[in-house]
């Protein structure tokens, strides 16, 4: 997201990293055609030609295909872990269809199905309904509420298997807010990228302020600063899925409640990014089409595949632009607040 500096100049700042169930790759692959069509209907052919091509569903499928190839069994399947009531199924189907075009078959199962019908053989190969699984692709399992005792047992079975996980539990945890905050500490990037000061500087320039709430002087100071200027901070729990962050008075109330409790360490504070609003029309069911003040958040889809400690694939495969009215502090597309959008180059 673009942060507005004191002198009015924009600079890109990172919001977060998502390492499990990154959604809208399928639908984002189709939004360029929608906007081109609308502009062409309006005889805006030059403007339509400026809409960037974008096909993250193909790129995400390439990563899963590479993992499937590394597994080395032509008859093995991809197991997609899905929710019981999945509203975003068509987004997922786009990736499934890309895989099917490579003659890689996908089966959709819930955690409960894995618990009841999944098994490992003596070589830790994973079988589901008697079919060998090469890759497990999680589109569920990113919130604590999604884990019953039975579901935890199913996740453990999947983790113990030699099937390739997207992601495994370590990679999922690497995407938490707390890890993001710790990566921002001075010296951490230098340790991870030794001898690359320019790379470290470029990365650190994208970080917003990130503050630990661990018990102790550092956490106390962060809370004091947030309570003194609540409009400048966001309180973030270790949660994914949208709608979990706290702003303004809600943040103040939460910090007053948490400040003397060890529970506060399960949150981080982040500098609130202040992008420049712009006028746009948001097309949503039940809402009139009118120009409102909006902000956008740009997401970059990346594919990362490794075999042991060997890097196999690490590349950008597309983008996602989400736009919402400035009246909404939190919440995304699935919450009905934001809409899928496209970048429009002006230079």
Protein backbone atom coordinates (compact mmCIF):
# COMPACT_ATOMS: atom_id res chain seq x y z
CA UNK A 1 0.00 0.00 0.00
CA UNK A 2 1.23 3.54 -0.70
CA UNK A 3 2.08 5.50 2.43
CA UNK A 4 1.71 9.26 2.17
CA UNK A 5 4.89 10.91 3.44
CA UNK A 6 4.92 14.24 5.25
CA UNK A 7 6.02 15.96 2.04
CA UNK A 8 3.15 14.35 0.13
CA UNK A 9 5.31 11.87 -1.79
CA UNK A 10 4.14 8.22 -1.94
CA UNK A 11 6.20 5.20 -0.84
CA UNK A 12 5.21 1.53 -0.93
CA UNK A 13 4.78 -0.09 2.50
CA UNK A 14 4.23 -3.75 3.27
CA UNK A 15 1.02 -4.72 5.08
CA UNK A 16 1.62 -8.42 5.67
CA UNK A 17 2.73 -11.75 4.20
CA UNK A 18 0.23 -14.55 3.67
CA UNK A 19 1.66 -18.07 3.50
CA UNK A 20 -1.53 -20.16 3.59
CA UNK A 21 -4.70 -20.19 1.50
CA UNK A 22 -3.84 -17.03 -0.44
CA UNK A 23 -7.12 -16.40 -2.24
CA UNK A 24 -8.43 -14.63 -5.36
CA UNK A 25 -5.67 -15.83 -7.69
CA UNK A 26 -8.40 -17.37 -9.82
CA UNK A 27 -10.78 -14.43 -9.84
CA UNK A 28 -7.95 -11.90 -10.27
CA UNK A 29 -7.04 -13.75 -13.46
CA UNK A 30 -10.44 -12.80 -14.87
CA UNK A 31 -10.90 -9.21 -13.73
CA UNK A 32 -8.71 -7.70 -16.50
CA UNK A 33 -11.16 -9.06 -19.12
CA UNK A 34 -14.09 -7.55 -17.19
CA UNK A 35 -12.59 -4.07 -17.07
CA UNK A 36 -11.42 -4.24 -20.68
CA UNK A 37 -14.95 -5.20 -21.72
CA UNK A 38 -16.50 -2.30 -19.79
CA UNK A 39 -14.07 0.20 -21.31
CA UNK A 40 -14.57 -1.19 -24.83
CA UNK A 41 -18.36 -0.90 -24.44
CA UNK A 42 -17.78 2.75 -23.59
CA UNK A 43 -15.58 3.08 -26.72
CA UNK A 44 -12.52 3.61 -24.50
CA UNK A 45 -10.35 1.28 -26.56
CA UNK A 46 -7.05 3.02 -25.78
CA UNK A 47 -7.79 2.90 -22.07
CA UNK A 48 -8.85 -0.77 -22.32
CA UNK A 49 -5.50 -1.64 -23.87
CA UNK A 50 -3.72 -0.25 -20.80
CA UNK A 51 -5.27 -2.81 -18.42
CA UNK A 52 -2.40 -5.08 -17.37
CA UNK A 53 -2.55 -8.76 -18.22
CA UNK A 54 -2.70 -10.93 -15.10
CA UNK A 55 -2.95 -14.70 -14.69
CA UNK A 56 -1.96 -15.74 -11.16
CA UNK A 57 -4.08 -18.90 -11.32
CA UNK A 58 -1.78 -20.25 -14.02
CA UNK A 59 1.32 -19.26 -12.04
CA UNK A 60 0.05 -20.79 -8.80
CA UNK A 61 -0.77 -23.99 -10.67
CA UNK A 62 2.78 -24.00 -12.06
CA UNK A 63 4.12 -24.09 -8.50
CA UNK A 64 1.84 -26.98 -7.53
CA UNK A 65 2.76 -28.75 -10.79
CA UNK A 66 6.47 -28.44 -9.99
CA UNK A 67 5.86 -29.90 -6.52
CA UNK A 68 3.84 -32.75 -8.06
CA UNK A 69 6.68 -33.47 -10.49
CA UNK A 70 9.24 -33.53 -7.66
CA UNK A 71 7.12 -36.06 -5.80
CA UNK A 72 7.68 -38.39 -8.73
CA UNK A 73 4.51 -40.49 -9.04
CA UNK A 74 2.48 -40.06 -12.23
CA UNK A 75 -0.67 -41.51 -10.68
CA UNK A 76 -0.62 -39.43 -7.49
CA UNK A 77 -3.19 -36.68 -6.91
CA UNK A 78 -3.37 -33.20 -5.46
CA UNK A 79 -5.48 -33.06 -2.30
CA UNK A 80 -7.18 -29.69 -1.78
CA UNK A 81 -8.26 -29.21 1.85
CA UNK A 82 -11.56 -27.33 1.57
CA UNK A 83 -14.07 -25.89 4.01
CA UNK A 84 -17.49 -27.45 4.55
CA UNK A 85 -19.28 -24.42 3.10
CA UNK A 86 -16.91 -22.78 0.64
CA UNK A 87 -18.15 -19.48 -0.81
CA UNK A 88 -14.97 -18.96 -2.79
CA UNK A 89 -15.06 -22.23 -4.71
CA UNK A 90 -14.92 -20.67 -8.18
CA UNK A 91 -11.65 -18.95 -7.30
CA UNK A 92 -10.25 -22.36 -6.33
CA UNK A 93 -11.69 -24.08 -9.41
CA UNK A 94 -9.59 -21.84 -11.67
CA UNK A 95 -6.42 -23.34 -10.19
CA UNK A 96 -7.89 -26.85 -10.30
CA UNK A 97 -8.67 -26.40 -14.01
CA UNK A 98 -5.13 -25.26 -14.73
CA UNK A 99 -3.83 -28.41 -13.05
CA UNK A 100 -6.28 -30.62 -14.91
CA UNK A 101 -4.97 -29.14 -18.17
CA UNK A 102 -1.61 -30.66 -17.16
CA UNK A 103 -3.37 -34.00 -16.51
CA UNK A 104 -2.97 -33.53 -12.74
CA UNK A 105 -6.15 -34.50 -10.93
CA UNK A 106 -7.39 -32.71 -7.82
CA UNK A 107 -9.67 -34.10 -5.14
CA UNK A 108 -11.43 -31.84 -2.63
CA UNK A 109 -11.74 -33.10 0.95
CA UNK A 110 -12.38 -31.64 4.41
CA UNK A 111 -10.19 -32.20 7.44
CA UNK A 112 -12.93 -34.50 8.74
CA UNK A 113 -12.64 -36.63 5.60
CA UNK A 114 -8.87 -36.91 6.10
CA UNK A 115 -9.39 -38.00 9.71
CA UNK A 116 -11.87 -40.69 8.67
CA UNK A 117 -10.38 -41.95 5.39
CA UNK A 118 -6.78 -40.78 5.21
CA UNK A 119 -3.86 -43.08 6.00
CA UNK A 120 -0.08 -43.45 5.79
CA UNK A 121 1.78 -46.54 4.66
CA UNK A 122 5.08 -47.73 6.13
CA UNK A 123 6.97 -45.27 3.91
CA UNK A 124 4.74 -42.39 5.12
CA UNK A 125 3.07 -42.08 1.72
CA UNK A 126 -0.33 -40.42 2.10
CA UNK A 127 -3.45 -42.11 0.78
CA UNK A 128 -6.95 -40.66 0.59
CA UNK A 129 -9.79 -43.02 -0.29
CA UNK A 130 -7.11 -45.44 -1.48
CA UNK A 131 -5.50 -42.89 -3.83
CA UNK A 132 -1.92 -41.71 -3.34
CA UNK A 133 -1.48 -37.98 -2.68
CA UNK A 134 1.53 -36.07 -3.99
CA UNK A 135 0.63 -32.52 -2.88
CA UNK A 136 -1.65 -31.19 -0.12
CA UNK A 137 -2.99 -27.71 -0.95
CA UNK A 138 -4.58 -25.99 2.05
CA UNK A 139 -7.56 -23.70 1.46
CA UNK A 140 -8.66 -24.25 5.06
CA UNK A 141 -6.86 -24.39 8.39
CA UNK A 142 -5.73 -20.78 8.78
CA UNK A 143 -7.88 -19.90 11.84
CA UNK A 144 -8.08 -21.61 15.26
CA UNK A 145 -11.86 -21.94 14.89
CA UNK A 146 -11.26 -24.29 11.96
CA UNK A 147 -9.56 -26.86 14.18
CA UNK A 148 -11.57 -29.32 16.24
CA UNK A 149 -9.68 -32.14 17.99
CA UNK A 150 -10.47 -34.30 14.96
CA UNK A 151 -9.14 -31.64 12.59
CA UNK A 152 -5.91 -31.29 14.58
CA UNK A 153 -5.40 -35.05 14.25
CA UNK A 154 -5.98 -34.78 10.50
CA UNK A 155 -3.45 -31.93 10.20
CA UNK A 156 -0.90 -33.99 12.13
CA UNK A 157 -1.43 -36.92 9.77
CA UNK A 158 -0.85 -34.65 6.76
CA UNK A 159 2.27 -33.11 8.30
CA UNK A 160 3.73 -36.54 9.10
CA UNK A 161 3.26 -37.70 5.52
CA UNK A 162 5.87 -37.40 2.77
CA UNK A 163 3.34 -35.59 0.57
CA UNK A 164 4.42 -32.04 -0.29
CA UNK A 165 2.47 -29.48 1.72
CA UNK A 166 1.36 -26.05 0.50
CA UNK A 167 2.20 -24.90 3.10
CA UNK A 168 3.79 -27.09 5.75
CA UNK A 169 3.26 -25.97 9.34
CA UNK A 170 6.62 -24.18 9.57
CA UNK A 171 5.90 -22.09 6.49
CA UNK A 172 2.43 -21.28 7.78
CA UNK A 173 3.86 -20.03 11.07
CA UNK A 174 6.49 -17.98 9.20
CA UNK A 175 3.62 -15.88 7.87
CA UNK A 176 2.32 -14.81 11.29
CA UNK A 177 2.26 -11.19 12.37
CA UNK A 178 4.74 -11.90 15.17
CA UNK A 179 7.35 -13.24 12.75
CA UNK A 180 6.79 -10.21 10.52
CA UNK A 181 7.42 -7.95 13.52
CA UNK A 182 10.58 -9.82 14.55
CA UNK A 183 11.94 -9.64 10.98
CA UNK A 184 11.76 -5.85 11.22
CA UNK A 185 14.23 -5.71 14.13
CA UNK A 186 17.62 -4.24 13.34
CA UNK A 187 20.14 -6.99 12.66
CA UNK A 188 17.68 -9.74 11.66
CA UNK A 189 17.68 -9.05 7.91
CA UNK A 190 21.45 -8.58 8.10
CA UNK A 191 21.76 -12.07 9.59
CA UNK A 192 19.48 -13.62 6.95
CA UNK A 193 21.08 -11.74 4.03
CA UNK A 194 24.75 -11.43 4.99
CA UNK A 195 26.90 -9.21 2.81
CA UNK A 196 23.88 -7.70 0.99
CA UNK A 197 23.46 -4.24 2.53
CA UNK A 198 21.66 -2.78 -0.51
CA UNK A 199 19.09 -5.58 -0.51
CA UNK A 200 18.58 -5.17 3.24
CA UNK A 201 18.07 -1.41 2.83
CA UNK A 202 15.52 -1.87 0.03
CA UNK A 203 13.57 -4.43 2.07
CA UNK A 204 13.62 -2.38 5.25
CA UNK A 205 12.38 0.67 3.37
CA UNK A 206 9.11 -1.20 2.74
CA UNK A 207 8.50 -1.94 6.43
CA UNK A 208 5.98 0.09 8.36
CA UNK A 209 6.62 0.51 12.08
CA UNK A 210 6.14 -2.85 13.85
CA UNK A 211 6.19 -3.11 17.63
CA UNK A 212 6.33 -6.04 20.05
CA UNK A 213 3.86 -6.22 22.94
CA UNK A 214 5.86 -8.78 24.89
CA UNK A 215 5.92 -8.25 28.65
CA UNK A 216 8.64 -5.80 29.58
CA UNK A 217 9.83 -2.26 28.97
CA UNK A 218 9.66 -2.47 25.17
CA UNK A 219 6.04 -3.64 25.18
CA UNK A 220 5.07 -1.10 27.86
CA UNK A 221 6.53 1.73 25.77
CA UNK A 222 4.65 0.58 22.64
CA UNK A 223 1.34 0.50 24.54
CA UNK A 224 1.96 3.97 26.02
CA UNK A 225 2.61 5.42 22.56
CA UNK A 226 -0.45 3.73 21.04
CA UNK A 227 -2.75 4.96 23.82
CA UNK A 228 -1.38 8.49 23.40
CA UNK A 229 -1.97 8.50 19.61
CA UNK A 230 -4.44 5.72 18.74
CA UNK A 231 -5.12 7.05 15.24
CA UNK A 232 -1.51 6.24 14.29
CA UNK A 233 -1.57 2.52 15.15
CA UNK A 234 -3.32 -0.78 14.39
CA UNK A 235 -3.56 -3.67 16.88
CA UNK A 236 -3.09 -7.03 15.15
CA UNK A 237 -3.68 -10.52 16.56
CA UNK A 238 -2.11 -13.69 15.12
CA UNK A 239 -5.07 -14.26 12.82
CA UNK A 240 -5.76 -14.60 9.10
CA UNK A 241 -8.96 -14.28 7.11
CA UNK A 242 -9.68 -10.56 7.54
CA UNK A 243 -11.74 -8.57 10.00
CA UNK A 244 -9.48 -9.24 13.01
CA UNK A 245 -7.56 -5.98 13.42
CA UNK A 246 -8.54 -3.30 15.92
CA UNK A 247 -8.49 0.46 15.31
CA UNK A 248 -9.29 3.65 17.19
CA UNK A 249 -11.48 3.31 20.27
CA UNK A 250 -11.71 -0.47 19.91
CA UNK A 251 -7.92 -0.66 19.99
CA UNK A 252 -7.76 1.61 23.05
CA UNK A 253 -10.25 -0.54 24.93
CA UNK A 254 -8.36 -3.72 24.02
CA UNK A 255 -5.00 -2.29 25.11
CA UNK A 256 -6.43 -1.05 28.42
CA UNK A 257 -7.74 -4.57 29.03
CA UNK A 258 -4.54 -6.33 27.91
CA UNK A 259 -1.77 -4.07 29.17
CA UNK A 260 -1.16 -5.95 32.43
CA UNK A 261 -1.81 -9.41 30.99
CA UNK A 262 0.59 -11.82 29.30
CA UNK A 263 -2.10 -12.23 26.64
CA UNK A 264 -0.88 -8.98 25.10
CA UNK A 265 2.15 -10.85 23.70
CA UNK A 266 -0.20 -12.59 21.25
CA UNK A 267 -0.70 -9.23 19.50
CA UNK A 268 1.58 -6.78 17.73
CA UNK A 269 1.21 -3.07 17.09
CA UNK A 270 1.71 -1.72 13.60
CA UNK A 271 2.03 1.82 12.32
CA UNK A 272 -1.20 2.74 10.54
CA UNK A 273 -0.52 3.38 6.88
CA UNK A 274 -2.16 6.52 5.48
CA UNK A 275 -2.60 6.22 1.70
CA UNK A 276 -3.94 9.03 -0.48
CA UNK A 277 -7.69 8.45 -1.15
CA UNK A 278 -9.09 8.67 -4.67
CA UNK A 279 -12.52 8.63 -6.27
CA UNK A 280 -13.86 5.36 -7.67
CA UNK A 281 -17.07 3.35 -8.19
CA UNK A 282 -17.48 0.11 -6.26
CA UNK A 283 -19.85 -2.43 -7.83
CA UNK A 284 -21.46 -4.41 -5.01
CA UNK A 285 -24.84 -6.18 -4.78
CA UNK A 286 -27.54 -4.05 -3.18
CA UNK A 287 -25.47 -0.86 -3.27
CA UNK A 288 -26.01 2.08 -5.65
CA UNK A 289 -23.21 2.81 -8.11
CA UNK A 290 -21.70 6.14 -7.12
CA UNK A 291 -18.28 7.72 -6.82
CA UNK A 292 -16.85 7.38 -3.32
CA UNK A 293 -13.45 8.01 -1.76
CA UNK A 294 -11.40 4.81 -1.83
CA UNK A 295 -8.04 3.27 -1.02
CA UNK A 296 -6.42 0.21 -2.61
CA UNK A 297 -4.09 -2.55 -1.45
CA UNK A 298 -1.81 -4.31 -3.92
CA UNK A 299 -0.92 -7.95 -3.33
CA UNK A 300 1.81 -9.85 -5.18
CA UNK A 301 1.40 -13.59 -5.72
CA UNK A 302 4.65 -15.51 -5.37
CA UNK A 303 5.49 -19.18 -5.81
CA UNK A 304 8.21 -20.73 -3.66
CA UNK A 305 9.21 -24.39 -4.01
CA UNK A 306 12.14 -26.04 -2.29
CA UNK A 307 13.42 -29.61 -2.06
CA UNK A 308 15.16 -29.97 1.27
CA UNK A 309 17.46 -26.96 1.36
CA UNK A 310 17.59 -26.64 -2.43
CA UNK A 311 15.62 -23.76 -3.95
CA UNK A 312 13.65 -25.00 -6.95
CA UNK A 313 11.33 -22.10 -7.76
CA UNK A 314 10.90 -18.59 -6.37
CA UNK A 315 9.08 -16.15 -8.62
CA UNK A 316 6.31 -13.59 -8.95
CA UNK A 317 3.27 -14.97 -10.80
CA UNK A 318 0.70 -12.19 -10.71
CA UNK A 319 -0.99 -9.52 -8.65
CA UNK A 320 -4.20 -8.73 -6.80
CA UNK A 321 -5.63 -5.25 -6.29
CA UNK A 322 -8.39 -4.80 -3.71
CA UNK A 323 -10.23 -1.49 -3.37
CA UNK A 324 -12.57 -0.33 -0.59
CA UNK A 325 -14.24 2.85 0.60
CA UNK A 326 -12.28 4.80 3.22
CA UNK A 327 -15.21 4.51 5.66
CA UNK A 328 -14.21 0.89 6.33
CA UNK A 329 -11.17 0.44 8.57
CA UNK A 330 -10.89 -3.34 8.19
CA UNK A 331 -12.34 -6.17 6.17
CA UNK A 332 -11.72 -7.52 2.69
CA UNK A 333 -13.52 -8.93 -0.33
CA UNK A 334 -14.90 -11.99 1.47
CA UNK A 335 -16.36 -9.72 4.16
CA UNK A 336 -18.21 -7.73 1.49
CA UNK A 337 -16.23 -4.55 2.14
CA UNK A 338 -13.62 -4.52 -0.64
CA UNK A 339 -13.92 -5.36 -4.35
CA UNK A 340 -11.50 -6.90 -6.84
CA UNK A 341 -9.81 -4.28 -8.99
CA UNK A 342 -7.07 -3.76 -11.58
CA UNK A 343 -4.08 -1.41 -11.58
CA UNK A 344 -4.32 1.25 -14.29
CA UNK A 345 -0.89 2.53 -15.43
CA UNK A 346 -0.90 6.25 -16.14
CA UNK A 347 2.71 6.65 -17.33
